[in-house]
Each structure stands twice: as structure tokens, then as C-alpha cells.
Tab-separated table of C-alpha atoms in Angstrom:
chain	number	residue	atom	x	y	z
C	1	MET	CA	-34.921	-5.311	5.802
C	2	ALA	CA	-36.779	-6.565	8.876
C	3	ALA	CA	-36.528	-4.400	11.971
C	4	VAL	CA	-35.016	-5.842	15.135
C	5	SER	CA	-36.654	-4.771	18.378
C	6	THR	CA	-34.560	-3.525	21.271
C	7	PRO	CA	-35.326	-6.589	23.445
C	8	THR	CA	-34.369	-8.858	20.542
C	9	ALA	CA	-31.184	-6.927	19.915
C	10	ALA	CA	-30.379	-7.160	23.596
C	11	MET	CA	-30.840	-10.901	23.628
C	12	MET	CA	-28.733	-11.241	20.463
C	13	LEU	CA	-25.943	-9.313	22.150
C	14	VAL	CA	-26.157	-11.524	25.221
C	15	ALA	CA	-26.158	-14.682	23.109
C	16	THR	CA	-23.094	-13.674	21.144
C	17	ALA	CA	-21.101	-12.270	24.074
C	18	LYS	CA	-17.739	-13.977	24.418
C	19	ARG	CA	-16.321	-14.983	27.754
C	20	THR	CA	-13.319	-12.688	27.905
C	21	VAL	CA	-14.559	-11.212	31.183
C	22	ALA	CA	-14.934	-14.537	33.003
C	23	PRO	CA	-11.609	-15.175	34.782
C	24	ARG	CA	-9.947	-18.412	33.761
C	25	ALA	CA	-8.958	-20.941	36.367
C	26	VAL	CA	-5.427	-20.707	37.751
C	27	MET	CA	-3.478	-22.885	40.140
C	28	PRO	CA	-4.164	-21.911	43.771
C	29	GLY	CA	-1.224	-20.179	45.410
C	30	ALA	CA	0.264	-18.990	42.131
C	31	ARG	CA	2.182	-15.715	42.250
C	32	VAL	CA	2.668	-13.106	39.570
C	33	PRO	CA	5.360	-10.436	40.100
C	34	ALA	CA	3.877	-6.929	39.982
C	35	ASP	CA	6.272	-5.923	37.226
C	36	LYS	CA	4.531	-8.396	34.897
C	37	CYS	CA	1.791	-5.802	34.500
C	38	ARG	CA	4.191	-3.354	32.875
C	39	VAL	CA	3.664	-3.470	29.120
C	40	ALA	CA	5.411	-1.015	26.838
C	41	ALA	CA	3.488	1.100	24.345
C	42	PRO	CA	3.807	-0.004	20.717
C	43	SER	CA	7.047	1.075	19.092
C	44	ARG	CA	7.062	3.343	16.077
C	45	ARG	CA	8.130	0.357	14.003
C	46	HIS	CA	4.857	-1.431	14.782
C	47	ARG	CA	2.476	1.503	14.826
C	48	PRO	CA	-0.183	1.834	12.117
C	49	ARG	CA	0.870	3.804	9.054
C	50	ALA	CA	-1.671	5.861	7.138
C	51	SER	CA	-0.547	4.469	3.792
C	52	HIS	CA	-1.516	0.980	4.910
C	53	VAL	CA	-4.938	1.709	6.314
C	54	SER	CA	-7.718	-0.072	4.462
C	55	ARG	CA	-10.357	2.160	2.907
C	56	ALA	CA	-13.453	2.186	5.137
C	57	ASP	CA	-15.773	4.080	2.829
C	58	ASN	CA	-16.379	4.057	-0.926
C	59	LYS	CA	-16.161	0.289	-1.052
C	60	THR	CA	-16.722	-0.425	-4.705
C	61	SER	CA	-15.384	-2.749	-7.371
C	62	ASP	CA	-15.840	-0.039	-10.013
C	63	PRO	CA	-12.421	1.609	-10.609
C	64	VAL	CA	-14.010	4.640	-12.281
C	65	THR	CA	-16.287	5.297	-9.312
C	66	GLU	CA	-13.418	4.761	-6.890
C	67	VAL	CA	-11.218	7.295	-8.703
C	68	ALA	CA	-14.119	9.757	-8.838
C	69	ASN	CA	-14.614	9.413	-5.076
C	70	MET	CA	-10.916	10.011	-4.450
C	71	ASP	CA	-10.908	13.039	-6.740
C	72	SER	CA	-13.917	14.490	-4.924
C	73	LEU	CA	-12.115	14.224	-1.603
C	74	ILE	CA	-8.894	15.671	-3.056
C	75	ASP	CA	-10.827	18.643	-4.467
C	76	LEU	CA	-12.356	19.288	-1.041
C	77	LEU	CA	-8.929	19.107	0.579
C	78	VAL	CA	-7.370	21.466	-1.963
C	79	ASP	CA	-10.049	24.114	-1.409
C	80	ALA	CA	-10.081	23.801	2.399
C	81	ASP	CA	-8.506	26.310	4.770
C	82	GLU	CA	-6.258	25.101	7.611
C	83	GLU	CA	-9.102	24.477	10.055
C	84	GLN	CA	-11.268	22.711	7.489
C	85	LEU	CA	-8.289	20.620	6.361
C	86	LEU	CA	-7.698	19.315	9.871
C	87	LYS	CA	-11.355	18.324	10.154
C	88	LEU	CA	-11.505	16.723	6.707
C	89	VAL	CA	-8.380	14.644	7.266
C	90	ALA	CA	-9.610	13.493	10.689
C	91	GLU	CA	-13.027	12.542	9.305
C	92	ASN	CA	-11.572	10.732	6.287
C	93	VAL	CA	-8.367	9.326	7.767
C	94	LEU	CA	-9.245	5.775	6.693
C	95	SER	CA	-9.430	6.964	3.088
C	96	PHE	CA	-5.706	7.749	3.078
C	97	ASP	CA	-4.563	4.347	1.890
C	98	GLN	CA	-1.981	3.518	-0.759
C	99	LYS	CA	-4.434	4.105	-3.598
C	100	MET	CA	-5.196	7.593	-2.286
C	101	TRP	CA	-1.536	8.630	-2.134
C	102	ILE	CA	-0.969	7.261	-5.637
C	103	ARG	CA	-3.979	9.213	-6.882
C	104	ILE	CA	-2.669	12.423	-5.312
C	105	ALA	CA	0.688	11.861	-7.036
C	106	SER	CA	-1.102	11.212	-10.337
C	107	ARG	CA	-3.082	14.426	-9.978
C	108	SER	CA	0.165	16.295	-9.381
C	109	ASP	CA	1.826	14.748	-12.445
C	110	ALA	CA	-1.192	15.617	-14.596
C	111	ALA	CA	-1.388	19.215	-13.367
C	112	GLU	CA	-1.559	21.753	-16.197
C	113	SER	CA	0.554	24.352	-14.408
C	114	GLN	CA	3.450	24.396	-11.972
C	115	GLU	CA	1.268	26.343	-9.547
C	116	GLU	CA	-1.372	23.617	-9.524
C	117	LYS	CA	1.301	20.936	-9.179
C	118	ASP	CA	2.878	22.702	-6.202
C	119	LYS	CA	-0.516	23.175	-4.608
C	120	ILE	CA	-1.285	19.444	-4.722
C	121	MET	CA	2.165	18.450	-3.442
C	122	THR	CA	1.869	20.967	-0.595
C	123	LEU	CA	-1.513	19.445	0.228
C	124	ALA	CA	0.024	15.945	0.329
C	125	SER	CA	2.731	17.152	2.705
C	126	LYS	CA	0.199	18.803	5.011
C	127	CYS	CA	-2.002	15.701	5.067
C	128	MET	CA	0.987	13.495	5.926
C	129	LYS	CA	1.946	15.774	8.822
C	130	ILE	CA	-1.626	15.841	10.155
C	131	ILE	CA	-1.869	12.048	10.060
C	132	GLU	CA	1.568	11.700	11.642
C	133	THR	CA	0.457	13.981	14.482
C	134	MET	CA	-2.725	11.946	14.926
C	135	VAL	CA	-0.697	8.720	15.200
C	136	GLU	CA	1.710	10.262	17.722
C	137	SER	CA	-1.233	11.560	19.758
C	138	THR	CA	-2.691	8.056	19.784
C	139	GLU	CA	0.637	6.683	21.027
C	140	ASP	CA	0.688	9.235	23.856
C	141	THR	CA	-2.843	8.249	24.827
C	142	ILE	CA	-1.851	4.571	24.840
C	143	LYS	CA	1.037	5.396	27.186
C	144	GLN	CA	-1.321	7.284	29.496
C	145	SER	CA	-3.805	4.392	29.454
C	146	SER	CA	-0.998	1.939	30.217
C	147	LYS	CA	0.159	4.001	33.206
C	148	LEU	CA	-3.378	4.226	34.615
C	149	LEU	CA	-3.885	0.518	34.036
C	150	GLN	CA	-0.637	-0.314	35.850
C	151	ASP	CA	-1.715	1.799	38.829
C	152	ILE	CA	-5.083	0.031	39.077
C	153	LEU	CA	-3.528	-3.422	38.764
C	154	ALA	CA	-0.828	-2.633	41.316
C	155	ALA	CA	-3.550	-2.060	43.914
C	156	ALA	CA	-4.365	-5.784	43.743
C	157	ALA	CA	-0.792	-6.819	44.529
C	158	ASN	CA	0.081	-8.147	47.980
C	159	PRO	CA	1.176	-5.063	50.003
C	160	GLY	CA	3.815	-7.117	51.786
C	161	THR	CA	5.446	-8.894	48.852
C	162	GLY	CA	4.510	-6.686	45.898
C	163	GLU	CA	3.345	-9.816	44.059
C	164	PHE	CA	-0.090	-10.868	42.881
C	165	ASP	CA	-1.505	-13.864	44.727
C	166	VAL	CA	-3.750	-15.662	42.262
C	167	PRO	CA	-6.549	-16.513	42.290
C	168	LEU	CA	-7.160	-12.992	43.574
C	169	LYS	CA	-8.717	-12.889	47.019
C	170	ALA	CA	-11.576	-10.678	48.155
C	171	ASP	CA	-9.312	-8.077	49.760
C	172	ALA	CA	-7.229	-7.740	46.559
C	173	LEU	CA	-10.376	-7.297	44.479
C	174	ALA	CA	-11.659	-4.702	46.948
C	175	ARG	CA	-8.412	-2.723	46.632
C	176	MET	CA	-8.560	-2.867	42.859
C	177	SER	CA	-12.222	-1.763	42.824
C	178	LYS	CA	-11.399	1.094	45.186
C	179	LYS	CA	-8.526	2.229	42.956
C	180	MET	CA	-10.838	2.179	39.949
C	181	GLU	CA	-13.319	4.556	41.579
C	182	GLY	CA	-13.142	7.849	39.742
C	183	ALA	CA	-10.704	6.483	37.150
C	184	GLU	CA	-11.547	7.418	33.567
C	185	VAL	CA	-11.923	4.131	31.742
C	186	ASP	CA	-12.464	4.883	28.069
C	187	GLU	CA	-12.266	2.861	24.858
C	188	ARG	CA	-8.496	3.276	24.564
C	189	MET	CA	-7.998	1.963	28.080
C	190	LEU	CA	-10.255	-1.033	27.448
C	191	ASN	CA	-8.433	-1.630	24.174
C	192	THR	CA	-5.173	-1.675	26.129
C	193	VAL	CA	-6.611	-4.229	28.573
C	194	TYR	CA	-7.622	-6.521	25.716
C	195	ALA	CA	-4.195	-6.086	24.107
C	196	TRP	CA	-2.543	-7.106	27.381
C	197	ILE	CA	-4.845	-10.103	27.690
C	198	ARG	CA	-3.907	-11.264	24.187
C	199	LYS	CA	-0.192	-10.767	24.877
C	200	SER	CA	-0.375	-12.530	28.245
C	201	ASP	CA	-2.328	-15.365	26.649
C	202	GLU	CA	0.316	-15.746	23.929
C	203	ASP	CA	3.041	-15.805	26.588
C	204	LYS	CA	1.031	-18.385	28.580
C	205	LEU	CA	0.789	-16.061	31.601
C	206	ASP	CA	-2.521	-17.454	32.856
C	207	GLY	CA	-2.165	-15.647	36.159
C	208	MET	CA	-1.904	-12.273	34.423
C	209	VAL	CA	-4.902	-13.076	32.212
C	210	HIS	CA	-6.850	-13.968	35.362
C	211	ILE	CA	-5.968	-10.604	36.956
C	212	LEU	CA	-6.868	-8.587	33.865
C	213	GLN	CA	-10.200	-10.375	33.520
C	214	HIS	CA	-11.002	-9.503	37.127
C	215	LEU	CA	-10.185	-5.893	36.301
C	216	LEU	CA	-12.763	-6.001	33.504
C	217	GLN	CA	-15.268	-7.414	35.984
C	218	CYS	CA	-14.578	-4.547	38.392
C	219	TYR	CA	-15.121	-2.063	35.575
C	220	ALA	CA	-18.368	-3.701	34.419
C	221	ALA	CA	-19.695	-3.887	37.978
C	222	ARG	CA	-18.967	-0.183	38.461
C	223	GLU	CA	-20.789	0.773	35.281
C	224	LEU	CA	-23.793	-1.514	35.747
C	225	ASP	CA	-24.461	-1.024	39.465
C	226	THR	CA	-27.386	1.392	39.763
C	227	GLY	CA	-27.991	0.847	43.474
C	228	LYS	CA	-31.720	0.734	42.788
C	229	THR	CA	-32.765	-2.943	42.625
C	230	PRO	CA	-31.927	-6.139	44.526
C	231	LEU	CA	-29.915	-7.377	41.531
C	232	ASP	CA	-27.403	-4.572	42.151
C	233	SER	CA	-26.167	-6.407	45.240
C	234	VAL	CA	-25.156	-9.278	42.946
C	235	ILE	CA	-23.676	-7.087	40.237
C	236	ALA	CA	-21.573	-5.085	42.695
C	237	ALA	CA	-20.144	-8.190	44.378
C	238	PRO	CA	-17.175	-10.310	43.249
C	239	ALA	CA	-18.287	-13.346	41.231
C	240	ALA	CA	-17.258	-15.681	44.057
C	241	GLU	CA	-19.929	-14.071	46.249
C	242	TRP	CA	-22.743	-14.301	43.701
C	243	PRO	CA	-24.313	-17.525	45.059
C	244	GLU	CA	-24.569	-15.967	48.515
C	245	LYS	CA	-25.963	-12.708	47.117
C	246	PHE	CA	-28.503	-14.565	44.996
C	247	GLU	CA	-29.644	-16.504	48.066
C	248	GLU	CA	-30.167	-13.214	49.887
C	249	ILE	CA	-32.249	-11.529	47.185
C	250	ILE	CA	-34.283	-14.694	46.522
C	251	SER	CA	-35.058	-14.941	50.249
C	252	GLY	CA	-36.125	-11.306	50.060
C	253	GLY	CA	-38.712	-12.107	47.382
C	254	PHE	CA	-36.759	-11.319	44.221
C	255	GLY	CA	-38.126	-14.076	41.995
C	256	GLU	CA	-36.940	-15.407	38.637
C	257	GLU	CA	-39.427	-13.311	36.667
C	258	ALA	CA	-38.198	-10.115	38.331
C	259	PHE	CA	-34.606	-11.243	37.728
C	260	ASN	CA	-35.174	-11.807	34.011
C	261	LYS	CA	-37.018	-8.506	33.601
C	262	ASP	CA	-34.304	-6.538	35.435
C	263	LEU	CA	-31.546	-8.222	33.454
C	264	GLN	CA	-33.258	-7.536	30.118
C	265	GLN	CA	-33.725	-3.857	30.978
C	266	ARG	CA	-30.036	-3.524	31.782
C	267	MET	CA	-29.056	-5.223	28.558
C	268	GLU	CA	-31.333	-2.908	26.583
C	269	LYS	CA	-29.545	0.068	28.120
C	270	VAL	CA	-26.200	-1.430	27.116
C	271	VAL	CA	-27.488	-1.802	23.553
C	272	LEU	CA	-29.033	1.670	23.330
C	273	ASN	CA	-26.633	3.820	25.330
C	274	LEU	CA	-23.230	2.479	24.302
C	275	PRO	CA	-21.614	2.653	20.850
C	276	ASN	CA	-22.354	-0.499	18.903
C	277	GLY	CA	-19.365	-2.819	18.858
C	278	SER	CA	-17.452	-0.799	21.445
C	279	TYR	CA	-15.300	-2.436	24.110
C	280	ALA	CA	-17.513	-0.879	26.784
C	281	GLN	CA	-20.570	-2.560	25.282
C	282	ARG	CA	-18.745	-5.853	24.904
C	283	VAL	CA	-17.425	-5.967	28.482
C	284	GLN	CA	-20.733	-5.012	30.067
C	285	ALA	CA	-22.677	-7.469	27.889
C	286	GLU	CA	-20.314	-10.285	28.838
C	287	TYR	CA	-20.649	-9.431	32.507
C	288	LEU	CA	-24.440	-9.468	32.315
C	289	LYS	CA	-24.228	-12.802	30.497
C	290	GLU	CA	-22.210	-14.236	33.381
C	291	VAL	CA	-24.778	-12.921	35.869
C	292	GLU	CA	-27.579	-14.390	33.768
C	293	ASP	CA	-25.996	-17.839	33.537
C	294	ARG	CA	-25.212	-18.000	37.233
C	295	GLY	CA	-28.657	-16.720	38.180
C	296	LYS	CA	-30.510	-19.173	35.954
C	297	ASP	CA	-28.583	-22.082	37.460
C	298	ILE	CA	-29.429	-20.954	40.984
C	299	TYR	CA	-33.116	-20.357	40.253
C	300	LYS	CA	-33.290	-23.727	38.487
C	301	ALA	CA	-31.722	-25.474	41.471
C	302	LYS	CA	-34.159	-23.739	43.790
C	303	GLU	CA	-37.112	-24.859	41.694
C	304	ALA	CA	-35.865	-28.443	41.564
C	305	ALA	CA	-35.419	-28.518	45.342
C	306	ALA	CA	-38.902	-27.124	46.012
């Protein structure tokens, strides 16, 4: 398999970045009530169930090999103490699909002694409880992420009316950015943002989608602003101010070559330092793509006018 260099990987990530971060156009003067940003956590009826999780590992079309892999895991689980069992279940949670539960039941039915049968059934019960606890913990985390997200979004609402004036103005974006300072934005929180965007999009709430996309921009700007190069003044600014910021750094001698080099270095860091395929990587790559597109247009216009 041919190796892909870091610069090439960075450019591939930029090229394939979707435009979820770029706020969509909304009618000027539109208002979104602040309570529209309150989205309930998934109900137990819609939460993922372990028995329906697709197997992530041991992908094989050979039934014999698949059964052997399941038996190997079951044997490890049977011999594990309580601490090891917790770790094994957590590490192999995606293996607990319908086939796995059926195999555990088959092993119990085929047990040569009542003691062995009871041991396997006790194991199944313990595994179910561990997975149930993991799911409930995930739900609690989603609720926490939703509450934090609501607090950040509320900062962008009009202090006088409690409504969101969209498109968001500079002062609203500044309040939202300020609220985000020090906030722990992890993968679960970003996942919640994307879930809200999808739901708002389905409900045709363009104003809410616009607000959430600006929130992603605020997050990306916070993560990517190093405060070390002229390009940081662009990255840290709202997108509406980018043309002005680009004019300032170009006047200060920050040419297109320096721009491209700086941008590529940032993208390489996104590729190397963030988990591949993570929401954090996706959001920051999209943001850099927006900066790249806007910058190229401005440099091109400057060259044409020269």
C-alpha cells in the first residue's frame, strides 16, 4: 500500500471537508425564540441497545471463524475477575450483538454441568448490567452536554427580548465566544451540536441551523487561534470580518505564499494531533477550508487588480 505524506493527507482532508460549519443564509431580521435551543436527550425508547450493535471487529464471512472468535472472547470473560470483566466488556462492547448473545445462550445449553451452565448465565447477566450502565452513563453525558450547549447558545440571544436575532450580529457572536471560553467542548458535545443541526434542518428551522453553525465556528476559531502569526487575526475574527482582516495582513506583508504555508501547517496539525474522523477534526478542517477559500479569492482579486 502506498504511503500518504502528511501534507498530502492534510490536503485530502481539506478537499473532502463538508460545509457544515459555514452558516447558511437566513432572512435578515428573522427571530428565533431562545427556547428553540432546548433539545431533550434521547429517550430510553430510542437509545442504542447492545443487542443491536453491529460487530466492529472479527468481520468475516466464515461462520466457523466467527464462532471461534466469539468463543475466545467468552472464555476470556468467564475467566476474568470483576475488574478485568469491566475492562473487557468496555473494550469489546461492539462485539455484543445479537449473534454474541445467541452464542452465549448456546454455550450455556451445551454446558456439561449445572455449575458451568450457571457460570455462563451469571456472566451474561453481569455483561448486560455493565452495558446497561454504560448506556445510562452516555445518556447522562448527553444531558450534561445539552445543558452546556444551551448555556453557550443563550449567550447569543438578545438580552432585551430573549430571542435570537438572525443573522447573528457581531455583538451576539462576541457574547457566544466569551461564554465558550473555558468551556469543555469534547466529542460528545460536538456530536450533540451535529444532532441538533440535523434535527433543526429536518424541522426547517434555518435560523437555528445558522446559530449552531456559528457556534461551531466559534469553537474552531478558539482551537485554531495560536496568536503567533498574522493569519491568527483572520481565524479569530467572525467570518464577516475576514475580508477586512485579510486586507490588514496583506498590507502588512503577509503574502499568498506565506498564507498557503501557514494554512498547510495548521491542517497538518489537525491531521496529526486529532483523532482521525473525529468531530473535532472535521469542524476544524471545515473552518480552515473556509479560510482557505476566502483567502484565495482575496489574493486572486488583489493579483488581478495589480
